[in-house]
PDB file of C-alpha atoms in Angstrom:
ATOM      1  CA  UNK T  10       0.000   0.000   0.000  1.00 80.00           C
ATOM      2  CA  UNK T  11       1.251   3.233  -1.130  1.00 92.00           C
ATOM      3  CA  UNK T  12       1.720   6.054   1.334  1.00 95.00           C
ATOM      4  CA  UNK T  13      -0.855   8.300  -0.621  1.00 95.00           C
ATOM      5  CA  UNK T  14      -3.430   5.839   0.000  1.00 96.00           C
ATOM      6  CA  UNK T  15      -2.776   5.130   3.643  1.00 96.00           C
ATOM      7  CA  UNK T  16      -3.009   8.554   4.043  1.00 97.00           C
ATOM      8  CA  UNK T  17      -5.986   8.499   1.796  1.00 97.00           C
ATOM      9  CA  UNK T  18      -7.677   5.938   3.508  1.00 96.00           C
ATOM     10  CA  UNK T  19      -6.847   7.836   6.720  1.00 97.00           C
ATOM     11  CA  UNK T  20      -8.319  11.172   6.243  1.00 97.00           C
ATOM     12  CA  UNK T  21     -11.742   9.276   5.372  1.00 96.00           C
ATOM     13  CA  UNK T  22     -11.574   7.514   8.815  1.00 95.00           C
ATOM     14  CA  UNK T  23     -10.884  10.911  10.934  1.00 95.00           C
ATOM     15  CA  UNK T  24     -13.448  12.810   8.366  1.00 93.00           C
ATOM     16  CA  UNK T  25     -16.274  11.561   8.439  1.00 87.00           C
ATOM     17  CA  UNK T  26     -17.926  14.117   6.602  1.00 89.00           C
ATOM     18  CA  UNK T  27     -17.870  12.807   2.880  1.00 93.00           C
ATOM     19  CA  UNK T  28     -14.899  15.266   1.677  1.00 95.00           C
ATOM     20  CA  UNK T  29     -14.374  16.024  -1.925  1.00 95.00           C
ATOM     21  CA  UNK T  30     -11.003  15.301  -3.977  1.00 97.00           C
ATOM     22  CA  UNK T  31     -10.302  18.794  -2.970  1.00 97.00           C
ATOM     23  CA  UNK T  32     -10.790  19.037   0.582  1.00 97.00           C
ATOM     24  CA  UNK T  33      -8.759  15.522   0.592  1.00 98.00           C
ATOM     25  CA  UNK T  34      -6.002  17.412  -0.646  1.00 98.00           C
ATOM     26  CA  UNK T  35      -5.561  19.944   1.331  1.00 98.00           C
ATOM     27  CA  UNK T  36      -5.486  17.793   4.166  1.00 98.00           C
ATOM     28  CA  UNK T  37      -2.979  14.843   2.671  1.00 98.00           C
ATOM     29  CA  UNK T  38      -0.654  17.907   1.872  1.00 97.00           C
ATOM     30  CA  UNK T  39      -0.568  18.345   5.546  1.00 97.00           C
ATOM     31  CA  UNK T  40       1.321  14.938   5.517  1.00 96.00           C
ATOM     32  CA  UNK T  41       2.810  14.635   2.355  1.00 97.00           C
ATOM     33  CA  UNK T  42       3.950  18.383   1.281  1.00 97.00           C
ATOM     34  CA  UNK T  43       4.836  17.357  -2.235  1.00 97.00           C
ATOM     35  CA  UNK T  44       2.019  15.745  -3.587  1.00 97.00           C
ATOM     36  CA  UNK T  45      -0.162  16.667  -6.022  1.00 97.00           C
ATOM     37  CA  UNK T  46      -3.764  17.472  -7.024  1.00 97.00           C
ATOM     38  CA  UNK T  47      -3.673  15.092  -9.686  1.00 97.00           C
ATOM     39  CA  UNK T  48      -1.837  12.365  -7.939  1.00 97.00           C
ATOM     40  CA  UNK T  49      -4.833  13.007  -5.235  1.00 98.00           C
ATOM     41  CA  UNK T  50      -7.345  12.312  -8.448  1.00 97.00           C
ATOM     42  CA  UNK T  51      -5.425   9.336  -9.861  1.00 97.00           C
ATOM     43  CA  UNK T  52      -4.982   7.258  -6.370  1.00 97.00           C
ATOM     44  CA  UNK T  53      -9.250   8.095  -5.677  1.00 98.00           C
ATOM     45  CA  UNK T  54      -9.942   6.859  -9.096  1.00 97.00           C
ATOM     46  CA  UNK T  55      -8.072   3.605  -8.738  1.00 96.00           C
ATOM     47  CA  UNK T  56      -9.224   3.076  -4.999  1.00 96.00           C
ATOM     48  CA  UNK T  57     -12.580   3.547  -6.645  1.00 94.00           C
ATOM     49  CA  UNK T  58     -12.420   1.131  -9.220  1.00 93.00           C
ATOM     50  CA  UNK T  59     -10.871  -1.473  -6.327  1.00 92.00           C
ATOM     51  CA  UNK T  60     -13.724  -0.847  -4.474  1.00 87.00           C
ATOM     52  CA  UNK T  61     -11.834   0.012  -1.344  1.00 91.00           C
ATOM     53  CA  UNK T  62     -14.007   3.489  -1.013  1.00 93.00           C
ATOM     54  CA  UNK T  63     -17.042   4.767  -3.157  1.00 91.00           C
ATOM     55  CA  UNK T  64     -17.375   8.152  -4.649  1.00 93.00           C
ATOM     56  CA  UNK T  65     -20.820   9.449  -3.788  1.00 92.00           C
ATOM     57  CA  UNK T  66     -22.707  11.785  -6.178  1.00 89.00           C
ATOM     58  CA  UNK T  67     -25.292  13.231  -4.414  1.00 85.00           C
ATOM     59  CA  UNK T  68     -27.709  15.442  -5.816  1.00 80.00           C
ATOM     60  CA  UNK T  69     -27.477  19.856  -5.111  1.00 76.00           C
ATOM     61  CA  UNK T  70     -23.707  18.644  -5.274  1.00 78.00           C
ATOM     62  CA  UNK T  71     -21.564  19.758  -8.083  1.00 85.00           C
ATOM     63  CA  UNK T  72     -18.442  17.597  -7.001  1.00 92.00           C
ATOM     64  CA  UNK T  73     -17.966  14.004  -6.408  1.00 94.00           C
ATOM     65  CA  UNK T  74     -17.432  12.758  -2.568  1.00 94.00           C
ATOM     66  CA  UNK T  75     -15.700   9.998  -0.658  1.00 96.00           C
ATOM     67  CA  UNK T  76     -16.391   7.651   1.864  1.00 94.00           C
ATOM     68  CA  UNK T  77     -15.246   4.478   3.612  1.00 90.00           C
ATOM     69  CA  UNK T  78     -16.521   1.310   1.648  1.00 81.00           C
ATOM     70  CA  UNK T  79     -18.293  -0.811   4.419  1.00 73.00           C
ATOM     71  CA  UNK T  80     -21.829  -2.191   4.071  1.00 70.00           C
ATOM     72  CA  UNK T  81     -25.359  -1.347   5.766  1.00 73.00           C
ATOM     73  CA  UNK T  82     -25.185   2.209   5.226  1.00 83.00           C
ATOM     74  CA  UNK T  83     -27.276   5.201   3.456  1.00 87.00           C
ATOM     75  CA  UNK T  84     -26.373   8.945   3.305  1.00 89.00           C
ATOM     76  CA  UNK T  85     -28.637  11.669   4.709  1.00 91.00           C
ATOM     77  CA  UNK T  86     -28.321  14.958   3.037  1.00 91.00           C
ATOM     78  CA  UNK T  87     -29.655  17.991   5.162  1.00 92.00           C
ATOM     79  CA  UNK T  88     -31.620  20.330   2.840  1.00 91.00           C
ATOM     80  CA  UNK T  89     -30.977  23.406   5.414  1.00 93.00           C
ATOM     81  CA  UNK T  90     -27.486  22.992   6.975  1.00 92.00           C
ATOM     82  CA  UNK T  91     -25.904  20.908   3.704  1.00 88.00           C
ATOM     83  CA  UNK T  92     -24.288  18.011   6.008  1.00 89.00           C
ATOM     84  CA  UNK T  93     -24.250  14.705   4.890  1.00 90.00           C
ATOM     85  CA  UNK T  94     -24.418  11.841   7.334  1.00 90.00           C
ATOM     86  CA  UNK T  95     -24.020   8.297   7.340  1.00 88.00           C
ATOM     87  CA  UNK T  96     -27.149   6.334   7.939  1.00 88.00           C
ATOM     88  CA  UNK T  97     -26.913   2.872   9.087  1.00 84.00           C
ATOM     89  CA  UNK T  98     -29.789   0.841   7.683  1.00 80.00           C
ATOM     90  CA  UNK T  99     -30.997  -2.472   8.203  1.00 74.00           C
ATOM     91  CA  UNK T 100     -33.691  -4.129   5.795  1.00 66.00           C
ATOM     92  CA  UNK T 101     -33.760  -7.796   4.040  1.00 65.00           C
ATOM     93  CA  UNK T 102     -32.880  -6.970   0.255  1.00 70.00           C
ATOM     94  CA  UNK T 103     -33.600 -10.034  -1.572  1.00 74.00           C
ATOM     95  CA  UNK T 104     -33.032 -10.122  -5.282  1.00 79.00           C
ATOM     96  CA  UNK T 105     -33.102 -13.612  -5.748  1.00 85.00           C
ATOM     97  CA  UNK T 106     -30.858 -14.689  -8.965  1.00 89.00           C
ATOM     98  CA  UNK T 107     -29.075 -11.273  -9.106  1.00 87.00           C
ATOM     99  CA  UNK T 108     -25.683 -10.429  -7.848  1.00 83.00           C
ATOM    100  CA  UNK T 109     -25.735  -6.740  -6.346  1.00 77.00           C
ATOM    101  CA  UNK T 110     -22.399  -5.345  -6.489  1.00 76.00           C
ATOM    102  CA  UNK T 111     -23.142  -1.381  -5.391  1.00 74.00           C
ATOM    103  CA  UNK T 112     -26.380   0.404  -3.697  1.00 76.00           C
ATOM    104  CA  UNK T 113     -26.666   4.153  -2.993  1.00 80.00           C
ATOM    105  CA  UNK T 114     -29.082   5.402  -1.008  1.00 84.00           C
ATOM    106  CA  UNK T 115     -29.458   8.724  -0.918  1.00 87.00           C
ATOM    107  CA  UNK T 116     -31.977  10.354   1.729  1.00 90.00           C
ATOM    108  CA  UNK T 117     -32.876  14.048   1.805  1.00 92.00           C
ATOM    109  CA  UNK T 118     -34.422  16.396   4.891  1.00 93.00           C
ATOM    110  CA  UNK T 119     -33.224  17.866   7.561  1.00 95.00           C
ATOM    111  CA  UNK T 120     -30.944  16.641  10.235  1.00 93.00           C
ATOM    112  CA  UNK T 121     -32.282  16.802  13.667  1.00 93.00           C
ATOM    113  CA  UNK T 122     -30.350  19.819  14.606  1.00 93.00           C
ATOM    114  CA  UNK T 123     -32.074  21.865  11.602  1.00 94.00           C
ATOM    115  CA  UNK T 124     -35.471  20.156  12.686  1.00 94.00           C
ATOM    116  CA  UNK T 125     -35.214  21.570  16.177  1.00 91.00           C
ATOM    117  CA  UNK T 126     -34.533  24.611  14.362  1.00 88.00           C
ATOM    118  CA  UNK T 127     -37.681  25.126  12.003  1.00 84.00           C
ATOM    119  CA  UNK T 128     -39.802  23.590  14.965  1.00 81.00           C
ATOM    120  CA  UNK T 129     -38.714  27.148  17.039  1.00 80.00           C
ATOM    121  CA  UNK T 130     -39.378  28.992  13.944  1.00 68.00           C
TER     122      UNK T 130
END
């Protein structure tokens, strides 16, 4: 494993907040002064197509994000406050005779802080 995508791998553990190729970036150059913006690019794409994270294209966003590739889980867009959260969800999926190999979920509303919020409104 390459040193860009341990460090990769570990900004996407200690942000949990989807970041973008960009925001990735800034904080791997933290670590690794000399890289690049499109060595950045290159290492998501291929840790993408290895399936070790998923690059999440949720909708009002413009730019692709990244997350941690483990199962169970949705993401909850907040239409007020623009978070995204992960959602763990639990339901039978049965597609007999099919072989799933990806599912994104995408939920949209607002988080519970926002919902406090427009309740005091």
């Amino acid at each position: 494993m390459t040193k860009q995508r341990e460090t990769i791998l570990q900004i996407l553990r200690e942000h949990r907040n989807h970041p973008t190729a960009l925001e990735i970036y800034d904080l791997a150059k933290r670590v690794i002064p000399e890289i690049s913006l499109s060595t950045i690019y290159r290492t998501l794409k291929e840790m993408v197509e290895r399936g070790e994270i998923t690059e999440l294209h949720i909708e009002g966003e413009t730019k692709a994000r990244y997350d941690l590739n483990y199962d169970n889980h949705a993401h909850f867009k907040c239409r007020d406050c623009g978070r995204i959260f992960d959602i763990d969800i639990m339901f039978p999926l049965k597609l007999v005779g099919f072989k799933v190999e990806k599912m994104d979920i995408y939920i949209y509303g607002l988080c519970s802080e926002c919902a406090k919020k427009e309740v005091l409104a």
